[in-house]
Amino acid sequence: MTRPAAKGGSRASADRLARLLNLVPYLLARPGIEIAEAAGDLGVTERQLREDLELLWVCGLPGYGPGDLIDMAFDGDRVTITYDAGIDRPLRLTPDEALALVVALRMLAETPGVANREAVERALAKIEDAGDLVGAPVAVRLPGDTQRVEALRAAVEGGKALRITYYTAARDETTDRVIDPLRVLMVGGRAYVEAWCRRAEAVRLFRADRIDAITELDEPATVPPQAVPHDLTEGVFRPSPDLPLITLRIGRSERWITEYYPCERVEAGDGDQWLVSLRVTDLRWARRFVLGLGPEVTVVAPVELAEQVRATAAAALDAYAVPAPTTAPRRPKVDQDDAPSGDRAVAGHTQ
């Protein structure tokens, strides 16, 4: 995928500085560690780690003589810090960093389906104690209907089948289904229940906020052996070559599409316009998606989608163009016998 180049590198520099300050105490605790292992632990490439080590060689205490600089020894692909120049402890969290970590851990502790929640709560307690954040007035609420999520979680833990009324956005329809829940999980900030759907006879993901009604059945959940949970490491929607590919020409105000949806191609066009290509579940969903966007969006391909959008928009305009039926105002009725003398010929008409 190609994307217009982004400007700015201050965040990358700040990230590297933080990494360098933590690198020395990390290596001091692991003398002779292999560079490949250290790079894996630190989440960088071996090349990036070697560049960081080369930079550390010219860092140290004021004076900047050879005896003031950080020193290290290499033995093949292993590295050992021989002089730390006083940088022998990891950075302490700032109050803002500690609070952000507390919020993240509290949300993780409340996330449905999280394994080993006790470990999360222990880590949370340590950070709150170290950062003097015990009892901090921070309320964490997961998106969606909490009661519905709790009902789904209870069904999973109790092994019960559920009857749900579910809205499918891709087809713009509401259906009744009986499902056998497998697990409740959070993906992309939304709660889902993954279950065997007896109607589809397959494993399906159901968004909690699209479940209009839920009833726990007396019968136990019966998940067939072929029911395998989805791999959601890359998100709920998994674009594949067999899905329709649409191409849109978008203006500046609609560039958020490239951040919210997985795009196969993003190219700079004329002026502020971008050409964006992405896979969709079907063209019916794509039609509603395009119609909900602003005026700075044009369908480039496929032609079928452009025609559907044009026809739907034209029908909507026609509906507004039909004038409302009108009735002539009722005139006061004047009885001829009550009309003034000489006015009988115009009785029933007023000026």
mmCIF file of C-alpha atoms in Angstrom:
data_model
loop_
_atom_site.group_PDB
_atom_site.id
_atom_site.type_symbol
_atom_site.label_atom_id
_atom_site.label_comp_id
_atom_site.label_asym_id
_atom_site.label_seq_id
_atom_site.Cartn_x
_atom_site.Cartn_y
_atom_site.Cartn_z
ATOM 1 C CA MET A 1 0.000 0.000 0.000
ATOM 2 C CA THR A 2 1.301 3.464 -0.821
ATOM 3 C CA ARG A 3 0.458 6.479 1.267
ATOM 4 C CA PRO A 4 1.399 10.165 1.019
ATOM 5 C CA ALA A 5 4.455 10.809 3.141
ATOM 6 C CA ALA A 6 3.819 12.107 6.652
ATOM 7 C CA LYS A 7 5.727 15.054 8.072
ATOM 8 C CA GLY A 8 7.421 15.402 11.430
ATOM 9 C CA GLY A 9 9.922 13.349 13.356
ATOM 10 C CA SER A 10 9.811 14.805 16.866
ATOM 11 C CA ARG A 11 7.837 11.836 18.229
ATOM 12 C CA ALA A 12 10.373 9.383 16.792
ATOM 13 C CA SER A 13 13.224 11.347 18.412
ATOM 14 C CA ALA A 14 11.445 11.368 21.759
ATOM 15 C CA ASP A 15 10.815 7.618 21.529
ATOM 16 C CA ARG A 16 14.485 7.008 20.750
ATOM 17 C CA LEU A 17 15.638 9.138 23.679
ATOM 18 C CA ALA A 18 13.441 7.177 26.078
ATOM 19 C CA ARG A 19 14.721 3.919 24.605
ATOM 20 C CA LEU A 20 18.369 4.989 25.001
ATOM 21 C CA LEU A 21 17.870 6.012 28.638
ATOM 22 C CA ASN A 22 16.389 2.601 29.428
ATOM 23 C CA LEU A 23 18.873 0.677 27.290
ATOM 24 C CA VAL A 24 21.850 1.055 29.668
ATOM 25 C CA PRO A 25 20.159 -0.359 32.811
ATOM 26 C CA TYR A 26 18.633 -3.093 30.650
ATOM 27 C CA LEU A 27 22.082 -4.164 29.360
ATOM 28 C CA LEU A 28 23.681 -3.826 32.811
ATOM 29 C CA ALA A 29 21.227 -6.408 34.123
ATOM 30 C CA ARG A 30 22.026 -8.755 31.218
ATOM 31 C CA PRO A 31 25.792 -8.757 30.581
ATOM 32 C CA GLY A 32 26.773 -10.623 27.443
ATOM 33 C CA ILE A 33 23.253 -10.691 26.010
ATOM 34 C CA GLU A 34 22.903 -11.432 22.316
ATOM 35 C CA ILE A 35 21.949 -8.423 20.216
ATOM 36 C CA ALA A 36 19.162 -10.365 18.515
ATOM 37 C CA GLU A 37 17.602 -11.265 21.883
ATOM 38 C CA ALA A 38 17.912 -7.692 23.168
ATOM 39 C CA ALA A 39 16.330 -6.322 19.991
ATOM 40 C CA GLY A 40 13.404 -8.696 20.405
ATOM 41 C CA ASP A 41 12.900 -7.673 24.034
ATOM 42 C CA LEU A 42 13.044 -3.974 23.165
ATOM 43 C CA GLY A 43 10.796 -4.249 20.116
ATOM 44 C CA VAL A 44 13.308 -2.907 17.581
ATOM 45 C CA THR A 45 15.286 -4.361 14.715
ATOM 46 C CA GLU A 46 18.887 -5.503 15.155
ATOM 47 C CA ARG A 47 19.980 -2.690 12.868
ATOM 48 C CA GLN A 48 18.187 -0.105 15.016
ATOM 49 C CA LEU A 49 19.710 -1.540 18.194
ATOM 50 C CA ARG A 50 23.237 -1.396 16.724
ATOM 51 C CA GLU A 51 22.631 2.241 15.758
ATOM 52 C CA ASP A 52 21.473 2.961 19.319
ATOM 53 C CA LEU A 53 24.631 1.335 20.725
ATOM 54 C CA GLU A 54 26.815 3.421 18.420
ATOM 55 C CA LEU A 55 25.049 6.553 19.666
ATOM 56 C CA LEU A 56 25.520 5.508 23.302
ATOM 57 C CA TRP A 57 29.280 5.423 22.705
ATOM 58 C CA VAL A 58 29.307 9.241 22.444
ATOM 59 C CA CYS A 59 26.981 9.846 25.424
ATOM 60 C CA GLY A 60 28.033 10.333 29.019
ATOM 61 C CA LEU A 61 28.829 12.846 31.762
ATOM 62 C CA PRO A 62 29.731 16.542 31.235
ATOM 63 C CA GLY A 63 33.372 16.858 30.297
ATOM 64 C CA TYR A 64 32.918 14.540 27.341
ATOM 65 C CA GLY A 65 36.370 13.003 27.554
ATOM 66 C CA PRO A 66 36.910 9.304 26.878
ATOM 67 C CA GLY A 67 36.661 8.541 30.590
ATOM 68 C CA ASP A 68 33.284 10.296 30.826
ATOM 69 C CA LEU A 69 31.500 8.397 28.098
ATOM 70 C CA ILE A 70 29.491 5.198 28.256
ATOM 71 C CA ASP A 71 31.643 2.253 27.264
ATOM 72 C CA MET A 72 30.807 -1.292 26.218
ATOM 73 C CA ALA A 73 32.484 -4.443 24.994
ATOM 74 C CA PHE A 74 31.443 -6.666 22.082
ATOM 75 C CA ASP A 75 32.095 -10.387 21.844
ATOM 76 C CA GLY A 76 30.778 -11.459 18.473
ATOM 77 C CA ASP A 77 27.032 -10.774 18.574
ATOM 78 C CA ARG A 78 27.027 -10.203 22.337
ATOM 79 C CA VAL A 79 27.333 -6.886 24.151
ATOM 80 C CA THR A 80 28.273 -5.921 27.720
ATOM 81 C CA ILE A 81 28.214 -2.468 29.321
ATOM 82 C CA THR A 82 31.589 -1.818 30.999
ATOM 83 C CA TYR A 83 30.925 1.773 32.132
ATOM 84 C CA ASP A 84 27.432 3.188 32.639
ATOM 85 C CA ALA A 85 28.305 6.897 33.306
ATOM 86 C CA GLY A 86 25.756 6.946 36.121
ATOM 87 C CA ILE A 87 22.793 5.849 33.989
ATOM 88 C CA ASP A 88 22.218 2.667 35.941
ATOM 89 C CA ARG A 89 18.497 2.903 36.751
ATOM 90 C CA PRO A 90 15.439 2.850 34.474
ATOM 91 C CA LEU A 91 13.356 5.982 34.053
ATOM 92 C CA ARG A 92 10.620 6.591 36.604
ATOM 93 C CA LEU A 93 7.118 7.148 35.331
ATOM 94 C CA THR A 94 5.893 10.718 35.356
ATOM 95 C CA PRO A 95 2.534 11.328 37.094
ATOM 96 C CA ASP A 96 0.816 11.591 33.697
ATOM 97 C CA GLU A 97 2.442 8.371 32.471
ATOM 98 C CA ALA A 98 1.518 6.529 35.670
ATOM 99 C CA LEU A 99 -2.093 7.732 35.450
ATOM 100 C CA ALA A 100 -2.335 6.687 31.804
ATOM 101 C CA LEU A 101 -1.023 3.227 32.720
ATOM 102 C CA VAL A 102 -3.527 2.957 35.574
ATOM 103 C CA VAL A 103 -6.396 3.798 33.219
ATOM 104 C CA ALA A 104 -5.183 1.229 30.683
ATOM 105 C CA LEU A 105 -4.853 -1.505 33.314
ATOM 106 C CA ARG A 106 -8.259 -0.750 34.808
ATOM 107 C CA MET A 107 -9.824 -1.058 31.365
ATOM 108 C CA LEU A 108 -7.923 -4.283 30.751
ATOM 109 C CA ALA A 109 -9.167 -5.679 34.070
ATOM 110 C CA GLU A 110 -12.766 -4.980 33.018
ATOM 111 C CA THR A 111 -12.384 -6.334 29.488
ATOM 112 C CA PRO A 112 -14.455 -9.495 28.926
ATOM 113 C CA GLY A 113 -12.448 -12.617 28.181
ATOM 114 C CA VAL A 114 -9.152 -11.451 29.691
ATOM 115 C CA ALA A 115 -7.211 -14.397 31.054
ATOM 116 C CA ASN A 116 -5.339 -14.189 34.357
ATOM 117 C CA ARG A 117 -7.152 -11.077 35.549
ATOM 118 C CA GLU A 118 -5.493 -11.505 38.948
ATOM 119 C CA ALA A 119 -2.090 -10.693 37.405
ATOM 120 C CA VAL A 120 -3.508 -7.500 35.905
ATOM 121 C CA GLU A 121 -4.956 -6.461 39.252
ATOM 122 C CA ARG A 122 -1.643 -7.148 41.033
ATOM 123 C CA ALA A 123 0.251 -5.010 38.522
ATOM 124 C CA LEU A 124 -2.367 -2.279 38.896
ATOM 125 C CA ALA A 125 -2.017 -2.304 42.685
ATOM 126 C CA LYS A 126 1.786 -1.981 42.475
ATOM 127 C CA ILE A 127 1.642 0.953 40.060
ATOM 128 C CA GLU A 128 -1.037 2.739 42.084
ATOM 129 C CA ASP A 129 1.020 2.282 45.254
ATOM 130 C CA ALA A 130 4.312 3.397 43.665
ATOM 131 C CA GLY A 131 2.734 6.413 41.995
ATOM 132 C CA ASP A 132 0.580 7.397 44.985
ATOM 133 C CA LEU A 133 -2.500 6.824 42.838
ATOM 134 C CA VAL A 134 -4.443 4.542 45.162
ATOM 135 C CA GLY A 135 -8.071 5.621 45.036
ATOM 136 C CA ALA A 136 -7.463 8.025 42.157
ATOM 137 C CA PRO A 137 -10.804 9.426 40.909
ATOM 138 C CA VAL A 138 -10.660 7.638 37.576
ATOM 139 C CA ALA A 139 -13.779 5.912 36.254
ATOM 140 C CA VAL A 140 -13.293 3.460 33.399
ATOM 141 C CA ARG A 141 -16.356 2.422 31.460
ATOM 142 C CA LEU A 142 -16.251 0.093 28.491
ATOM 143 C CA PRO A 143 -18.160 1.161 25.370
ATOM 144 C CA GLY A 144 -21.543 -0.380 24.764
ATOM 145 C CA ASP A 145 -24.322 -1.620 27.014
ATOM 146 C CA THR A 146 -22.661 -2.881 30.218
ATOM 147 C CA GLN A 147 -25.711 -4.941 31.212
ATOM 148 C CA ARG A 148 -25.795 -6.651 27.828
ATOM 149 C CA VAL A 149 -22.080 -7.448 28.012
ATOM 150 C CA GLU A 150 -22.541 -8.865 31.501
ATOM 151 C CA ALA A 151 -25.441 -11.012 30.275
ATOM 152 C CA LEU A 152 -23.287 -12.361 27.455
ATOM 153 C CA ARG A 153 -20.422 -13.056 29.831
ATOM 154 C CA ALA A 154 -22.758 -14.879 32.238
ATOM 155 C CA ALA A 155 -24.053 -17.045 29.374
ATOM 156 C CA VAL A 156 -20.499 -17.996 28.387
ATOM 157 C CA GLU A 157 -19.527 -18.836 31.967
ATOM 158 C CA GLY A 158 -22.780 -20.740 32.564
ATOM 159 C CA GLY A 159 -22.646 -22.625 29.259
ATOM 160 C CA LYS A 160 -26.149 -21.524 28.202
ATOM 161 C CA ALA A 161 -27.575 -21.051 24.693
ATOM 162 C CA LEU A 162 -29.012 -17.630 23.820
ATOM 163 C CA ARG A 163 -31.791 -16.313 21.632
ATOM 164 C CA ILE A 164 -30.891 -12.886 20.247
ATOM 165 C CA THR A 165 -32.429 -10.300 17.968
ATOM 166 C CA TYR A 166 -29.541 -8.957 15.912
ATOM 167 C CA TYR A 167 -29.112 -6.089 13.465
ATOM 168 C CA THR A 168 -26.748 -6.881 10.561
ATOM 169 C CA ALA A 169 -25.391 -3.602 9.207
ATOM 170 C CA ALA A 170 -23.936 -5.139 6.049
ATOM 171 C CA ARG A 171 -27.405 -6.254 4.892
ATOM 172 C CA ASP A 172 -29.413 -3.627 6.810
ATOM 173 C CA GLU A 173 -31.673 -6.273 8.318
ATOM 174 C CA THR A 174 -32.725 -7.556 11.731
ATOM 175 C CA THR A 175 -32.975 -11.293 12.390
ATOM 176 C CA ASP A 176 -33.728 -13.665 15.270
ATOM 177 C CA ARG A 177 -31.043 -16.255 15.983
ATOM 178 C CA VAL A 178 -30.189 -18.966 18.479
ATOM 179 C CA ILE A 179 -26.488 -18.978 19.301
ATOM 180 C CA ASP A 180 -24.128 -21.114 21.378
ATOM 181 C CA PRO A 181 -21.604 -18.641 22.886
ATOM 182 C CA LEU A 182 -17.885 -19.402 22.759
ATOM 183 C CA ARG A 183 -16.363 -16.282 24.292
ATOM 184 C CA VAL A 184 -16.860 -12.554 24.912
ATOM 185 C CA LEU A 185 -14.042 -10.273 23.837
ATOM 186 C CA MET A 186 -13.070 -6.691 23.072
ATOM 187 C CA VAL A 187 -11.751 -5.808 19.610
ATOM 188 C CA GLY A 188 -11.076 -2.256 18.474
ATOM 189 C CA GLY A 189 -12.813 -0.813 21.513
ATOM 190 C CA ARG A 190 -16.049 -2.777 20.949
ATOM 191 C CA ALA A 191 -17.502 -5.762 22.776
ATOM 192 C CA TYR A 192 -18.348 -8.908 20.786
ATOM 193 C CA VAL A 193 -19.710 -12.331 21.511
ATOM 194 C CA GLU A 194 -18.254 -15.084 19.349
ATOM 195 C CA ALA A 195 -20.678 -17.971 19.004
ATOM 196 C CA TRP A 196 -21.881 -20.870 16.922
ATOM 197 C CA CYS A 197 -24.878 -19.518 15.015
ATOM 198 C CA ARG A 198 -27.450 -22.254 14.427
ATOM 199 C CA ARG A 199 -29.067 -20.215 11.659
ATOM 200 C CA ALA A 200 -25.831 -19.791 9.673
ATOM 201 C CA GLU A 201 -24.360 -23.111 10.881
ATOM 202 C CA ALA A 202 -20.998 -21.398 11.358
ATOM 203 C CA VAL A 203 -19.005 -19.407 13.904
ATOM 204 C CA ARG A 204 -20.035 -15.746 13.851
ATOM 205 C CA LEU A 205 -19.079 -12.564 15.695
ATOM 206 C CA PHE A 206 -21.937 -10.446 17.057
ATOM 207 C CA ARG A 207 -21.379 -6.871 18.184
ATOM 208 C CA ALA A 208 -22.917 -6.350 21.605
ATOM 209 C CA ASP A 209 -24.314 -2.916 20.742
ATOM 210 C CA ARG A 210 -26.215 -4.397 17.765
ATOM 211 C CA ILE A 211 -28.031 -7.003 19.838
ATOM 212 C CA ASP A 212 -31.521 -5.552 20.314
ATOM 213 C CA ALA A 213 -32.808 -8.331 22.577
ATOM 214 C CA ILE A 214 -31.260 -11.254 24.422
ATOM 215 C CA THR A 215 -32.872 -14.221 26.183
ATOM 216 C CA GLU A 216 -30.997 -16.957 28.014
ATOM 217 C CA LEU A 217 -32.454 -20.353 27.152
ATOM 218 C CA ASP A 218 -32.836 -23.262 29.534
ATOM 219 C CA GLU A 219 -30.916 -25.574 27.225
ATOM 220 C CA PRO A 220 -27.104 -25.777 27.397
ATOM 221 C CA ALA A 221 -24.907 -24.406 24.645
ATOM 222 C CA THR A 222 -23.987 -27.163 22.194
ATOM 223 C CA VAL A 223 -20.910 -26.137 20.248
ATOM 224 C CA PRO A 224 -20.055 -28.618 17.455
ATOM 225 C CA PRO A 225 -16.468 -29.888 17.091
ATOM 226 C CA GLN A 226 -15.930 -27.923 13.862
ATOM 227 C CA ALA A 227 -16.532 -24.598 15.624
ATOM 228 C CA VAL A 228 -13.140 -22.866 15.702
ATOM 229 C CA PRO A 229 -12.683 -19.317 17.079
ATOM 230 C CA HIS A 230 -11.500 -16.673 14.621
ATOM 231 C CA ASP A 231 -7.977 -15.279 14.627
ATOM 232 C CA LEU A 232 -8.587 -11.626 15.562
ATOM 233 C CA THR A 233 -4.987 -10.462 15.898
ATOM 234 C CA GLU A 234 -5.482 -8.200 12.870
ATOM 235 C CA GLY A 235 -9.024 -7.091 13.700
ATOM 236 C CA VAL A 236 -12.545 -8.292 13.037
ATOM 237 C CA PHE A 237 -12.691 -7.526 9.329
ATOM 238 C CA ARG A 238 -10.223 -9.583 7.297
ATOM 239 C CA PRO A 239 -10.024 -8.260 3.712
ATOM 240 C CA SER A 240 -9.522 -10.976 1.116
ATOM 241 C CA PRO A 241 -9.170 -10.969 -2.684
ATOM 242 C CA ASP A 242 -12.609 -12.536 -3.144
ATOM 243 C CA LEU A 243 -14.357 -9.489 -1.622
ATOM 244 C CA PRO A 244 -15.441 -6.537 -3.804
ATOM 245 C CA LEU A 245 -12.813 -3.795 -4.233
ATOM 246 C CA ILE A 246 -14.064 -0.211 -4.384
ATOM 247 C CA THR A 247 -12.101 2.925 -5.269
ATOM 248 C CA LEU A 248 -13.101 6.372 -4.034
ATOM 249 C CA ARG A 249 -11.781 9.852 -4.751
ATOM 250 C CA ILE A 250 -11.868 11.715 -1.436
ATOM 251 C CA GLY A 251 -11.153 15.256 -0.287
ATOM 252 C CA ARG A 252 -9.333 16.448 2.795
ATOM 253 C CA SER A 253 -12.391 16.240 5.065
ATOM 254 C CA GLU A 254 -12.827 12.514 4.338
ATOM 255 C CA ARG A 255 -9.234 11.348 4.861
ATOM 256 C CA TRP A 256 -10.297 9.796 8.157
ATOM 257 C CA ILE A 257 -11.445 6.830 6.039
ATOM 258 C CA THR A 258 -7.816 5.759 5.608
ATOM 259 C CA GLU A 259 -7.336 5.573 9.386
ATOM 260 C CA TYR A 260 -10.635 3.884 10.234
ATOM 261 C CA TYR A 261 -10.846 1.270 7.455
ATOM 262 C CA PRO A 262 -8.144 -1.120 6.150
ATOM 263 C CA CYS A 263 -7.209 0.296 2.739
ATOM 264 C CA GLU A 264 -5.292 -1.595 0.064
ATOM 265 C CA ARG A 265 -4.072 1.546 -1.676
ATOM 266 C CA VAL A 266 -3.920 5.251 -0.852
ATOM 267 C CA GLU A 267 -2.485 7.563 -3.480
ATOM 268 C CA ALA A 268 -2.212 11.330 -3.734
ATOM 269 C CA GLY A 269 -4.344 12.759 -6.556
ATOM 270 C CA ASP A 270 -4.887 16.230 -7.917
ATOM 271 C CA GLY A 271 -4.755 18.991 -5.332
ATOM 272 C CA ASP A 272 -5.978 17.787 -1.936
ATOM 273 C CA GLN A 273 -7.680 14.707 -3.347
ATOM 274 C CA TRP A 274 -6.661 11.126 -2.587
ATOM 275 C CA LEU A 275 -7.532 7.899 -4.379
ATOM 276 C CA VAL A 276 -8.476 5.228 -1.848
ATOM 277 C CA SER A 277 -9.109 1.531 -2.579
ATOM 278 C CA LEU A 278 -10.558 -0.849 0.012
ATOM 279 C CA ARG A 279 -12.345 -4.180 0.250
ATOM 280 C CA VAL A 280 -15.968 -4.333 1.423
ATOM 281 C CA THR A 281 -18.260 -7.146 2.488
ATOM 282 C CA ASP A 282 -20.733 -6.373 -0.316
ATOM 283 C CA LEU A 283 -21.823 -3.479 -2.526
ATOM 284 C CA ARG A 284 -25.039 -2.925 -0.579
ATOM 285 C CA TRP A 285 -22.990 -1.936 2.454
ATOM 286 C CA ALA A 286 -20.698 0.148 0.230
ATOM 287 C CA ARG A 287 -23.699 2.026 -1.217
ATOM 288 C CA ARG A 288 -24.940 3.014 2.236
ATOM 289 C CA PHE A 289 -21.392 3.851 3.292
ATOM 290 C CA VAL A 290 -20.821 6.224 0.367
ATOM 291 C CA LEU A 291 -24.237 7.859 0.745
ATOM 292 C CA GLY A 292 -23.403 8.646 4.361
ATOM 293 C CA LEU A 293 -20.207 10.503 3.432
ATOM 294 C CA GLY A 294 -19.828 14.156 2.532
ATOM 295 C CA PRO A 295 -19.825 15.839 -0.888
ATOM 296 C CA GLU A 296 -16.057 15.418 -1.275
ATOM 297 C CA VAL A 297 -16.397 11.716 -2.149
ATOM 298 C CA THR A 298 -16.747 10.337 -5.687
ATOM 299 C CA VAL A 299 -17.054 6.663 -6.623
ATOM 300 C CA VAL A 300 -14.379 5.786 -9.190
ATOM 301 C CA ALA A 301 -14.969 2.020 -9.343
ATOM 302 C CA PRO A 302 -16.779 -0.248 -9.779
ATOM 303 C CA VAL A 303 -19.289 1.234 -12.202
ATOM 304 C CA GLU A 304 -22.058 -0.816 -10.601
ATOM 305 C CA LEU A 305 -21.541 0.934 -7.269
ATOM 306 C CA ALA A 306 -21.505 4.367 -8.886
ATOM 307 C CA GLU A 307 -24.810 3.604 -10.626
ATOM 308 C CA GLN A 308 -26.392 2.355 -7.377
ATOM 309 C CA VAL A 309 -25.325 5.483 -5.501
ATOM 310 C CA ARG A 310 -26.567 7.726 -8.324
ATOM 311 C CA ALA A 311 -29.924 5.954 -8.519
ATOM 312 C CA THR A 312 -30.493 6.052 -4.750
ATOM 313 C CA ALA A 313 -29.550 9.735 -4.542
ATOM 314 C CA ALA A 314 -31.803 10.576 -7.496
ATOM 315 C CA ALA A 315 -34.727 8.716 -5.907
ATOM 316 C CA ALA A 316 -34.228 10.655 -2.685
ATOM 317 C CA LEU A 317 -34.180 13.964 -4.564
ATOM 318 C CA ASP A 318 -37.318 12.997 -6.499
ATOM 319 C CA ALA A 319 -39.103 12.258 -3.249
ATOM 320 C CA TYR A 320 -38.348 15.769 -2.026
ATOM 321 C CA ALA A 321 -39.272 17.304 -5.404
ATOM 322 C CA VAL A 322 -42.908 16.080 -5.393
ATOM 323 C CA PRO A 323 -45.056 18.957 -4.096
ATOM 324 C CA ALA A 324 -47.385 18.207 -1.246
ATOM 325 C CA PRO A 325 -51.076 18.027 -2.220
ATOM 326 C CA THR A 326 -52.901 21.271 -1.575
ATOM 327 C CA THR A 327 -56.608 22.082 -1.138
ATOM 328 C CA ALA A 328 -58.327 25.324 -2.041
ATOM 329 C CA PRO A 329 -59.139 27.473 0.985
ATOM 330 C CA ARG A 330 -62.736 27.232 2.056
ATOM 331 C CA ARG A 331 -64.678 30.424 1.555
ATOM 332 C CA PRO A 332 -67.328 31.637 3.961
ATOM 333 C CA LYS A 333 -70.764 30.530 2.859
ATOM 334 C CA VAL A 334 -73.362 33.252 2.597
ATOM 335 C CA ASP A 335 -76.999 32.303 2.313
ATOM 336 C CA GLN A 336 -78.712 34.174 -0.502
ATOM 337 C CA ASP A 337 -81.635 34.997 1.734
ATOM 338 C CA ASP A 338 -79.263 36.709 4.163
ATOM 339 C CA ALA A 339 -77.461 38.716 1.474
ATOM 340 C CA PRO A 340 -78.038 42.435 1.396
ATOM 341 C CA SER A 341 -80.509 43.794 -1.152
ATOM 342 C CA GLY A 342 -79.021 43.989 -4.614
ATOM 343 C CA ASP A 343 -76.237 41.526 -3.722
ATOM 344 C CA ARG A 344 -78.082 38.301 -4.504
ATOM 345 C CA ALA A 345 -76.095 37.873 -7.695
ATOM 346 C CA VAL A 346 -72.830 37.677 -5.745
ATOM 347 C CA ALA A 347 -74.126 35.790 -2.772
ATOM 348 C CA GLY A 348 -71.522 33.370 -1.478
ATOM 349 C CA HIS A 349 -68.574 35.443 -2.757
ATOM 350 C CA THR A 350 -66.684 37.933 -0.629
ATOM 351 C CA GLN A 351 -64.258 40.613 -1.650
#
